[in-house]
Structures are given as C-alpha cells and as structure tokens.
C-alpha cells in the first residue's frame, strides 16, 4: 500500500499562525493524508491528537533543533508526533559544501546524530537547498563531476537518509532524475514543488512549471512524497488552490 501524499507545513506557516487546527483540517479536506511538521517543539502531544483525529499521519518532521548541543528534546518531539524520520532542514554552514574538508565536517555532524536517533526509534536525515547542489567536485577519471550532495552521501553513515528537495536541486543545476538514480535508496523522501526554476520567483502548483515531475517520481519510487511551496502567489486562496491542483496532478501520475 502506498503512503499518502504529504504537505510540508512550512507551506502554510502564515495560516497555521492564525488557526493551526483549522488549517490542518483544511489540508485534510483537500484530500491530503499526511503532513510534515517543521515546528516540532511546539506542542507535539497536542498536535498529534489533532492530526490523529483528522486521520492525518506524519510522514517526517523537520527539526533544526537536532543540531543543538542536546538533540534529545527534538528527537522526543519527533517520536511523539509518530514519525520515524527526523530531518535536519538547514543549519550546516553553506560554505561546508564547497570543499571536501567541509563536506567531511558536515557528514561528521550528521553521523553524530545516528545513535541518539536510534535510541528514540527514529532515523535522521538531511534536506537540501541549492547550495548543497551547485558546488561540483571531480568524480574521478572517466566520471562526470559530482554535486556536493553526492560527495556528502558517500561520507554519511548508511543509517542517514536524504530528503531531496527536487526544485532546489534543479535550481542548483542538477538533472534531478539522474541525481535521484545515483543516490538510490539513500533518498527516503522527496520535496515536490514547481515553478520557473529560479531562486527568487514564487512556486506554482506541481505540474504547472518547469519540473519533470513524472521522471522524478519514477526515479525514486520508494521515497515519500511531500508537497512544499516556499512561496506562492495569490494569497491564502491561491495557495490552497495550488495545493489542491498539486494533489490531483501527483495522484494522477501515481495512479497511471
């Protein structure tokens, strides 16, 4: 049985600030079956009760606090929310992705979370932006250059997964289906978003921009699917219209 399509709640951060319960209820009403929280320390027990009542599962959880000196509270919150994927969404210095020494530091930091995460019954992973993609490294004789995230993957403990933000990967210069094929089972989740392929412009409904969504889905068939918009034109109504259209499009591809 396939997992339900999820929404990264950062997408509706402004609406959540006004009415958390009403906003997640609206997502459930659109037909989404899962969410990916980003504010895990904010009442995880209460949020879990609301999500359970709405029939929404938690596909994974972003927690910048995983990089705190004590990641225990963040891992406790992730486990309380009922997911097995604890995701570092940012916080590693972008300059670390420009040198091999820096990538080794980034890998060591993520690898240090493996055992604490295991004690909480969860796995730890990393979510990319464009700066983990854009730097390129020599892949060896006869091999094409490697994106920084590919070098990082080779340095990570096998227990550490990647959540590939497919749009940021494209903005960083990757041919996304090829990147996903190369990373293979390391990719446990995908952020699906669409738009003109620039750093500044707002996102559009998945399927309405430049992203090769069918090829992306085919390249990572076992990864969890998470819709996210960093920004979307049209205010709240435009945002929810784009979320609805994205669900219909991705669901239609998965059913084909």
PDB file of C-alpha atoms in Angstrom:
ATOM      1  CA  UNK A   1       0.000   0.000   0.000  1.00  0.00           C
ATOM      2  CA  UNK A   2       1.442   3.391  -0.997  1.00  0.00           C
ATOM      3  CA  UNK A   3       1.915   6.130   1.569  1.00  0.00           C
ATOM      4  CA  UNK A   4      -0.441   9.121   1.455  1.00  0.00           C
ATOM      5  CA  UNK A   5       0.738  12.333  -0.152  1.00  0.00           C
ATOM      6  CA  UNK A   6       2.077  14.771   2.446  1.00  0.00           C
ATOM      7  CA  UNK A   7       2.364  18.553   2.838  1.00  0.00           C
ATOM      8  CA  UNK A   8       5.330  20.295   4.464  1.00  0.00           C
ATOM      9  CA  UNK A   9       3.569  22.575   6.939  1.00  0.00           C
ATOM     10  CA  UNK A  10       6.036  25.402   6.264  1.00  0.00           C
ATOM     11  CA  UNK A  11       3.935  25.872   3.129  1.00  0.00           C
ATOM     12  CA  UNK A  12       1.023  27.120   5.271  1.00  0.00           C
ATOM     13  CA  UNK A  13       3.045  28.725   8.054  1.00  0.00           C
ATOM     14  CA  UNK A  14       1.123  32.006   7.994  1.00  0.00           C
ATOM     15  CA  UNK A  15      -2.226  30.236   8.111  1.00  0.00           C
ATOM     16  CA  UNK A  16      -1.055  27.962  10.947  1.00  0.00           C
ATOM     17  CA  UNK A  17      -0.092  31.032  12.976  1.00  0.00           C
ATOM     18  CA  UNK A  18      -3.686  32.250  12.744  1.00  0.00           C
ATOM     19  CA  UNK A  19      -5.508  28.926  13.146  1.00  0.00           C
ATOM     20  CA  UNK A  20      -3.431  25.750  13.481  1.00  0.00           C
ATOM     21  CA  UNK A  21      -6.274  23.288  13.823  1.00  0.00           C
ATOM     22  CA  UNK A  22      -8.410  24.887  11.116  1.00  0.00           C
ATOM     23  CA  UNK A  23      -5.502  24.920   8.682  1.00  0.00           C
ATOM     24  CA  UNK A  24      -4.632  21.238   9.041  1.00  0.00           C
ATOM     25  CA  UNK A  25      -8.340  20.424   8.835  1.00  0.00           C
ATOM     26  CA  UNK A  26      -8.455  22.278   5.518  1.00  0.00           C
ATOM     27  CA  UNK A  27      -5.482  20.243   4.252  1.00  0.00           C
ATOM     28  CA  UNK A  28      -7.277  17.047   5.216  1.00  0.00           C
ATOM     29  CA  UNK A  29     -10.378  18.316   3.435  1.00  0.00           C
ATOM     30  CA  UNK A  30      -8.395  18.716   0.221  1.00  0.00           C
ATOM     31  CA  UNK A  31      -7.553  15.011   0.393  1.00  0.00           C
ATOM     32  CA  UNK A  32      -4.045  15.040   1.836  1.00  0.00           C
ATOM     33  CA  UNK A  33      -3.347  12.124   4.120  1.00  0.00           C
ATOM     34  CA  UNK A  34      -0.144  13.257   5.809  1.00  0.00           C
ATOM     35  CA  UNK A  35       1.809  16.304   6.925  1.00  0.00           C
ATOM     36  CA  UNK A  36       5.450  17.107   7.599  1.00  0.00           C
ATOM     37  CA  UNK A  37       5.755  19.488  10.588  1.00  0.00           C
ATOM     38  CA  UNK A  38       8.622  21.933  10.996  1.00  0.00           C
ATOM     39  CA  UNK A  39       7.964  23.301  14.497  1.00  0.00           C
ATOM     40  CA  UNK A  40       8.259  20.043  16.410  1.00  0.00           C
ATOM     41  CA  UNK A  41       8.834  21.575  19.845  1.00  0.00           C
ATOM     42  CA  UNK A  42       5.523  23.452  19.664  1.00  0.00           C
ATOM     43  CA  UNK A  43       3.029  21.193  21.498  1.00  0.00           C
ATOM     44  CA  UNK A  44       3.818  17.859  19.801  1.00  0.00           C
ATOM     45  CA  UNK A  45       1.356  15.981  22.032  1.00  0.00           C
ATOM     46  CA  UNK A  46      -1.489  18.366  21.283  1.00  0.00           C
ATOM     47  CA  UNK A  47      -0.718  18.456  17.576  1.00  0.00           C
ATOM     48  CA  UNK A  48      -0.578  14.651  17.459  1.00  0.00           C
ATOM     49  CA  UNK A  49      -4.078  14.455  18.973  1.00  0.00           C
ATOM     50  CA  UNK A  50      -5.448  16.845  16.344  1.00  0.00           C
ATOM     51  CA  UNK A  51      -3.731  15.040  13.482  1.00  0.00           C
ATOM     52  CA  UNK A  52      -4.919  11.638  14.700  1.00  0.00           C
ATOM     53  CA  UNK A  53      -8.470  12.952  14.961  1.00  0.00           C
ATOM     54  CA  UNK A  54      -8.294  14.167  11.355  1.00  0.00           C
ATOM     55  CA  UNK A  55      -6.782  10.905  10.106  1.00  0.00           C
ATOM     56  CA  UNK A  56      -3.524  12.626   9.132  1.00  0.00           C
ATOM     57  CA  UNK A  57      -0.256  10.777   9.581  1.00  0.00           C
ATOM     58  CA  UNK A  58       3.161  12.397   9.936  1.00  0.00           C
ATOM     59  CA  UNK A  59       5.449  11.490   7.041  1.00  0.00           C
ATOM     60  CA  UNK A  60       8.502  13.050   8.642  1.00  0.00           C
ATOM     61  CA  UNK A  61       9.443  16.074  10.708  1.00  0.00           C
ATOM     62  CA  UNK A  62      11.889  18.934  10.197  1.00  0.00           C
ATOM     63  CA  UNK A  63      13.749  19.894  13.354  1.00  0.00           C
ATOM     64  CA  UNK A  64      16.544  22.455  13.241  1.00  0.00           C
ATOM     65  CA  UNK A  65      16.965  21.745  16.967  1.00  0.00           C
ATOM     66  CA  UNK A  66      18.577  18.420  16.049  1.00  0.00           C
ATOM     67  CA  UNK A  67      21.783  20.438  15.710  1.00  0.00           C
ATOM     68  CA  UNK A  68      21.526  21.779  19.273  1.00  0.00           C
ATOM     69  CA  UNK A  69      24.087  20.578  21.830  1.00  0.00           C
ATOM     70  CA  UNK A  70      21.381  18.247  23.154  1.00  0.00           C
ATOM     71  CA  UNK A  71      19.207  16.848  20.332  1.00  0.00           C
ATOM     72  CA  UNK A  72      17.137  14.852  22.837  1.00  0.00           C
ATOM     73  CA  UNK A  73      14.157  17.226  23.117  1.00  0.00           C
ATOM     74  CA  UNK A  74      13.803  17.427  19.332  1.00  0.00           C
ATOM     75  CA  UNK A  75      14.037  13.646  18.994  1.00  0.00           C
ATOM     76  CA  UNK A  76      11.466  13.215  21.777  1.00  0.00           C
ATOM     77  CA  UNK A  77       9.114  15.558  19.902  1.00  0.00           C
ATOM     78  CA  UNK A  78       9.617  13.764  16.590  1.00  0.00           C
ATOM     79  CA  UNK A  79       8.825  10.427  18.217  1.00  0.00           C
ATOM     80  CA  UNK A  80       5.774  11.919  19.943  1.00  0.00           C
ATOM     81  CA  UNK A  81       4.453  13.102  16.585  1.00  0.00           C
ATOM     82  CA  UNK A  82       4.512   9.494  15.443  1.00  0.00           C
ATOM     83  CA  UNK A  83       7.005   9.531  12.584  1.00  0.00           C
ATOM     84  CA  UNK A  84      10.242   7.630  12.092  1.00  0.00           C
ATOM     85  CA  UNK A  85      12.021  10.330  10.043  1.00  0.00           C
ATOM     86  CA  UNK A  86      13.762  13.206  11.841  1.00  0.00           C
ATOM     87  CA  UNK A  87      15.088  15.676   9.276  1.00  0.00           C
ATOM     88  CA  UNK A  88      17.768  18.359   9.620  1.00  0.00           C
ATOM     89  CA  UNK A  89      16.344  21.084   7.342  1.00  0.00           C
ATOM     90  CA  UNK A  90      19.280  23.524   7.387  1.00  0.00           C
ATOM     91  CA  UNK A  91      21.821  24.826   9.871  1.00  0.00           C
ATOM     92  CA  UNK A  92      25.015  23.380   8.431  1.00  0.00           C
ATOM     93  CA  UNK A  93      27.241  26.179   7.071  1.00  0.00           C
ATOM     94  CA  UNK A  94      26.725  26.559   3.305  1.00  0.00           C
ATOM     95  CA  UNK A  95      30.461  27.012   2.881  1.00  0.00           C
ATOM     96  CA  UNK A  96      30.986  23.468   4.164  1.00  0.00           C
ATOM     97  CA  UNK A  97      29.557  22.244   0.867  1.00  0.00           C
ATOM     98  CA  UNK A  98      32.258  23.971  -1.180  1.00  0.00           C
ATOM     99  CA  UNK A  99      35.267  21.863  -0.068  1.00  0.00           C
ATOM    100  CA  UNK A 100      35.891  18.207   0.690  1.00  0.00           C
ATOM    101  CA  UNK A 101      37.061  19.094   4.199  1.00  0.00           C
ATOM    102  CA  UNK A 102      33.848  20.991   4.762  1.00  0.00           C
ATOM    103  CA  UNK A 103      31.790  18.057   3.495  1.00  0.00           C
ATOM    104  CA  UNK A 104      33.635  15.786   5.908  1.00  0.00           C
ATOM    105  CA  UNK A 105      32.654  18.138   8.758  1.00  0.00           C
ATOM    106  CA  UNK A 106      29.037  18.148   7.614  1.00  0.00           C
ATOM    107  CA  UNK A 107      28.981  14.356   7.408  1.00  0.00           C
ATOM    108  CA  UNK A 108      30.540  14.007  10.872  1.00  0.00           C
ATOM    109  CA  UNK A 109      27.872  16.309  12.327  1.00  0.00           C
ATOM    110  CA  UNK A 110      25.038  14.297  10.787  1.00  0.00           C
ATOM    111  CA  UNK A 111      26.645  10.964  11.636  1.00  0.00           C
ATOM    112  CA  UNK A 112      26.851  12.019  15.286  1.00  0.00           C
ATOM    113  CA  UNK A 113      23.048  12.008  15.393  1.00  0.00           C
ATOM    114  CA  UNK A 114      22.652   8.385  14.315  1.00  0.00           C
ATOM    115  CA  UNK A 115      22.900   6.799  17.753  1.00  0.00           C
ATOM    116  CA  UNK A 116      20.758   9.377  19.594  1.00  0.00           C
ATOM    117  CA  UNK A 117      18.118   8.992  16.886  1.00  0.00           C
ATOM    118  CA  UNK A 118      18.252   5.204  17.110  1.00  0.00           C
ATOM    119  CA  UNK A 119      17.650   5.369  20.864  1.00  0.00           C
ATOM    120  CA  UNK A 120      14.455   7.295  20.123  1.00  0.00           C
ATOM    121  CA  UNK A 121      13.310   4.816  17.495  1.00  0.00           C
ATOM    122  CA  UNK A 122      13.777   7.199  14.576  1.00  0.00           C
ATOM    123  CA  UNK A 123      16.186   7.771  11.688  1.00  0.00           C
ATOM    124  CA  UNK A 124      17.972  11.022  10.999  1.00  0.00           C
ATOM    125  CA  UNK A 125      18.222  12.639   7.587  1.00  0.00           C
ATOM    126  CA  UNK A 126      19.172  15.836   5.765  1.00  0.00           C
ATOM    127  CA  UNK A 127      17.165  18.131   3.481  1.00  0.00           C
ATOM    128  CA  UNK A 128      18.978  20.085   0.766  1.00  0.00           C
ATOM    129  CA  UNK A 129      18.711  23.551  -0.685  1.00  0.00           C
ATOM    130  CA  UNK A 130      20.513  24.817  -3.782  1.00  0.00           C
ATOM    131  CA  UNK A 131      23.878  25.314  -2.061  1.00  0.00           C
ATOM    132  CA  UNK A 132      24.379  21.577  -1.492  1.00  0.00           C
ATOM    133  CA  UNK A 133      23.902  21.012  -5.216  1.00  0.00           C
ATOM    134  CA  UNK A 134      25.665  23.859  -7.003  1.00  0.00           C
ATOM    135  CA  UNK A 135      29.289  23.086  -5.982  1.00  0.00           C
ATOM    136  CA  UNK A 136      30.825  20.413  -8.189  1.00  0.00           C
ATOM    137  CA  UNK A 137      33.684  18.022  -7.436  1.00  0.00           C
ATOM    138  CA  UNK A 138      35.920  15.827  -9.536  1.00  0.00           C
ATOM    139  CA  UNK A 139      34.286  12.425  -9.847  1.00  0.00           C
ATOM    140  CA  UNK A 140      37.447  10.628 -10.894  1.00  0.00           C
ATOM    141  CA  UNK A 141      38.887   9.572 -14.222  1.00  0.00           C
ATOM    142  CA  UNK A 142      36.182   8.967 -16.799  1.00  0.00           C
ATOM    143  CA  UNK A 143      33.396  10.047 -14.435  1.00  0.00           C
ATOM    144  CA  UNK A 144      31.294  13.209 -14.622  1.00  0.00           C
ATOM    145  CA  UNK A 145      31.643  15.858 -11.904  1.00  0.00           C
ATOM    146  CA  UNK A 146      29.721  15.179  -8.700  1.00  0.00           C
ATOM    147  CA  UNK A 147      27.328  17.531  -6.957  1.00  0.00           C
ATOM    148  CA  UNK A 148      28.313  18.297  -3.359  1.00  0.00           C
ATOM    149  CA  UNK A 149      25.370  16.304  -2.029  1.00  0.00           C
ATOM    150  CA  UNK A 150      26.641  13.232  -3.863  1.00  0.00           C
ATOM    151  CA  UNK A 151      30.044  13.543  -2.192  1.00  0.00           C
ATOM    152  CA  UNK A 152      28.278  14.039   1.136  1.00  0.00           C
ATOM    153  CA  UNK A 153      26.219  10.892   0.615  1.00  0.00           C
ATOM    154  CA  UNK A 154      29.368   8.801   0.289  1.00  0.00           C
ATOM    155  CA  UNK A 155      30.609  10.145   3.644  1.00  0.00           C
ATOM    156  CA  UNK A 156      27.410   9.538   5.573  1.00  0.00           C
ATOM    157  CA  UNK A 157      26.682   6.626   7.861  1.00  0.00           C
ATOM    158  CA  UNK A 158      24.394   4.202   5.987  1.00  0.00           C
ATOM    159  CA  UNK A 159      21.655   4.984   8.521  1.00  0.00           C
ATOM    160  CA  UNK A 160      21.475   8.646   7.463  1.00  0.00           C
ATOM    161  CA  UNK A 161      18.935   9.285   4.709  1.00  0.00           C
ATOM    162  CA  UNK A 162      18.386  12.217   2.371  1.00  0.00           C
ATOM    163  CA  UNK A 163      15.222  14.159   1.692  1.00  0.00           C
ATOM    164  CA  UNK A 164      15.842  15.650  -1.729  1.00  0.00           C
ATOM    165  CA  UNK A 165      14.138  18.940  -2.419  1.00  0.00           C
ATOM    166  CA  UNK A 166      13.733  18.403  -6.127  1.00  0.00           C
ATOM    167  CA  UNK A 167      13.115  22.043  -7.008  1.00  0.00           C
ATOM    168  CA  UNK A 168      16.157  23.343  -5.136  1.00  0.00           C
ATOM    169  CA  UNK A 169      18.187  20.568  -6.722  1.00  0.00           C
ATOM    170  CA  UNK A 170      17.151  21.802 -10.166  1.00  0.00           C
ATOM    171  CA  UNK A 171      17.873  25.418  -9.230  1.00  0.00           C
ATOM    172  CA  UNK A 172      21.333  24.268  -8.133  1.00  0.00           C
ATOM    173  CA  UNK A 173      21.990  22.837 -11.576  1.00  0.00           C
ATOM    174  CA  UNK A 174      21.180  19.145 -11.164  1.00  0.00           C
ATOM    175  CA  UNK A 175      19.449  16.953 -13.710  1.00  0.00           C
ATOM    176  CA  UNK A 176      17.128  15.770 -10.981  1.00  0.00           C
ATOM    177  CA  UNK A 177      16.072  12.299 -12.194  1.00  0.00           C
ATOM    178  CA  UNK A 178      19.730  11.431 -12.801  1.00  0.00           C
ATOM    179  CA  UNK A 179      20.679  12.723  -9.345  1.00  0.00           C
ATOM    180  CA  UNK A 180      17.978  10.592  -7.746  1.00  0.00           C
ATOM    181  CA  UNK A 181      19.015   7.495  -9.675  1.00  0.00           C
ATOM    182  CA  UNK A 182      22.593   7.991  -8.494  1.00  0.00           C
ATOM    183  CA  UNK A 183      21.631   8.445  -4.853  1.00  0.00           C
ATOM    184  CA  UNK A 184      19.362   5.405  -4.962  1.00  0.00           C
ATOM    185  CA  UNK A 185      17.975   4.074  -1.686  1.00  0.00           C
ATOM    186  CA  UNK A 186      19.686   6.863   0.255  1.00  0.00           C
ATOM    187  CA  UNK A 187      16.675   9.024  -0.737  1.00  0.00           C
ATOM    188  CA  UNK A 188      13.852   8.363   1.721  1.00  0.00           C
ATOM    189  CA  UNK A 189      11.688  11.375   0.874  1.00  0.00           C
ATOM    190  CA  UNK A 190      11.154  13.967  -1.853  1.00  0.00           C
ATOM    191  CA  UNK A 191      10.006  17.550  -1.665  1.00  0.00           C
ATOM    192  CA  UNK A 192       7.909  18.175  -4.746  1.00  0.00           C
ATOM    193  CA  UNK A 193       7.449  21.755  -5.844  1.00  0.00           C
ATOM    194  CA  UNK A 194       7.349  23.548  -9.166  1.00  0.00           C
ATOM    195  CA  UNK A 195       7.920  26.940 -10.713  1.00  0.00           C
ATOM    196  CA  UNK A 196      10.160  28.758 -13.191  1.00  0.00           C
ATOM    197  CA  UNK A 197      13.361  27.255 -11.789  1.00  0.00           C
ATOM    198  CA  UNK A 198      14.730  30.403 -10.167  1.00  0.00           C
ATOM    199  CA  UNK A 199      15.785  31.246  -6.622  1.00  0.00           C
ATOM    200  CA  UNK A 200      13.545  34.302  -6.292  1.00  0.00           C
ATOM    201  CA  UNK A 201      10.212  33.630  -8.014  1.00  0.00           C
ATOM    202  CA  UNK A 202       7.233  32.057  -6.231  1.00  0.00           C
ATOM    203  CA  UNK A 203       6.278  28.439  -6.692  1.00  0.00           C
ATOM    204  CA  UNK A 204       3.313  27.261  -8.714  1.00  0.00           C
ATOM    205  CA  UNK A 205       1.193  24.122  -8.498  1.00  0.00           C
ATOM    206  CA  UNK A 206       3.179  20.951  -9.086  1.00  0.00           C
ATOM    207  CA  UNK A 207       2.827  20.135 -12.760  1.00  0.00           C
ATOM    208  CA  UNK A 208       2.470  23.799 -13.749  1.00  0.00           C
ATOM    209  CA  UNK A 209       6.129  24.771 -14.008  1.00  0.00           C
ATOM    210  CA  UNK A 210       9.420  23.555 -15.417  1.00  0.00           C
ATOM    211  CA  UNK A 211       9.986  20.438 -13.296  1.00  0.00           C
ATOM    212  CA  UNK A 212       9.985  16.967 -14.965  1.00  0.00           C
ATOM    213  CA  UNK A 213       7.684  15.544 -12.317  1.00  0.00           C
ATOM    214  CA  UNK A 214       6.848  12.178 -13.944  1.00  0.00           C
ATOM    215  CA  UNK A 215      10.541  11.388 -14.404  1.00  0.00           C
ATOM    216  CA  UNK A 216      11.315  12.492 -10.837  1.00  0.00           C
ATOM    217  CA  UNK A 217       8.675  10.193  -9.369  1.00  0.00           C
ATOM    218  CA  UNK A 218       9.876   7.305 -11.497  1.00  0.00           C
ATOM    219  CA  UNK A 219      13.478   7.849 -10.353  1.00  0.00           C
ATOM    220  CA  UNK A 220      12.642   7.460  -6.646  1.00  0.00           C
ATOM    221  CA  UNK A 221       9.680   5.079  -6.478  1.00  0.00           C
ATOM    222  CA  UNK A 222      10.132   4.204  -2.808  1.00  0.00           C
ATOM    223  CA  UNK A 223      10.538   7.750  -1.474  1.00  0.00           C
ATOM    224  CA  UNK A 224       7.815   9.519   0.486  1.00  0.00           C
ATOM    225  CA  UNK A 225       6.205  12.373  -1.461  1.00  0.00           C
ATOM    226  CA  UNK A 226       5.877  15.771   0.216  1.00  0.00           C
ATOM    227  CA  UNK A 227       4.405  18.852  -1.453  1.00  0.00           C
ATOM    228  CA  UNK A 228       6.035  22.131  -0.423  1.00  0.00           C
ATOM    229  CA  UNK A 229       5.903  25.739  -1.555  1.00  0.00           C
ATOM    230  CA  UNK A 230       8.417  28.239  -0.242  1.00  0.00           C
ATOM    231  CA  UNK A 231       6.154  30.999  -1.561  1.00  0.00           C
ATOM    232  CA  UNK A 232       3.019  31.036  -3.700  1.00  0.00           C
ATOM    233  CA  UNK A 233       1.204  33.914  -5.371  1.00  0.00           C
ATOM    234  CA  UNK A 234      -2.467  34.627  -4.816  1.00  0.00           C
ATOM    235  CA  UNK A 235      -2.774  34.816  -1.054  1.00  0.00           C
ATOM    236  CA  UNK A 236      -4.370  32.076   1.027  1.00  0.00           C
ATOM    237  CA  UNK A 237      -6.935  31.106  -1.608  1.00  0.00           C
ATOM    238  CA  UNK A 238      -4.283  30.896  -4.305  1.00  0.00           C
ATOM    239  CA  UNK A 239      -2.097  28.812  -2.038  1.00  0.00           C
ATOM    240  CA  UNK A 240      -4.812  26.288  -1.261  1.00  0.00           C
ATOM    241  CA  UNK A 241      -5.864  26.173  -4.927  1.00  0.00           C
ATOM    242  CA  UNK A 242      -2.249  25.301  -5.801  1.00  0.00           C
ATOM    243  CA  UNK A 243      -2.159  22.644  -3.085  1.00  0.00           C
ATOM    244  CA  UNK A 244      -5.372  21.122  -4.416  1.00  0.00           C
ATOM    245  CA  UNK A 245      -4.086  21.131  -8.001  1.00  0.00           C
ATOM    246  CA  UNK A 246      -0.780  19.594  -6.906  1.00  0.00           C
ATOM    247  CA  UNK A 247      -2.548  16.756  -5.130  1.00  0.00           C
ATOM    248  CA  UNK A 248      -4.705  15.992  -8.163  1.00  0.00           C
ATOM    249  CA  UNK A 249      -1.704  16.054 -10.502  1.00  0.00           C
ATOM    250  CA  UNK A 250       0.633  13.927  -8.424  1.00  0.00           C
ATOM    251  CA  UNK A 251      -2.130  11.461  -7.560  1.00  0.00           C
ATOM    252  CA  UNK A 252      -2.954  11.086 -11.240  1.00  0.00           C
ATOM    253  CA  UNK A 253       0.690  10.280 -12.033  1.00  0.00           C
ATOM    254  CA  UNK A 254       0.924   7.757  -9.215  1.00  0.00           C
ATOM    255  CA  UNK A 255      -2.256   6.054 -10.433  1.00  0.00           C
ATOM    256  CA  UNK A 256      -1.138   5.871 -14.078  1.00  0.00           C
TER     257      UNK A 256
END
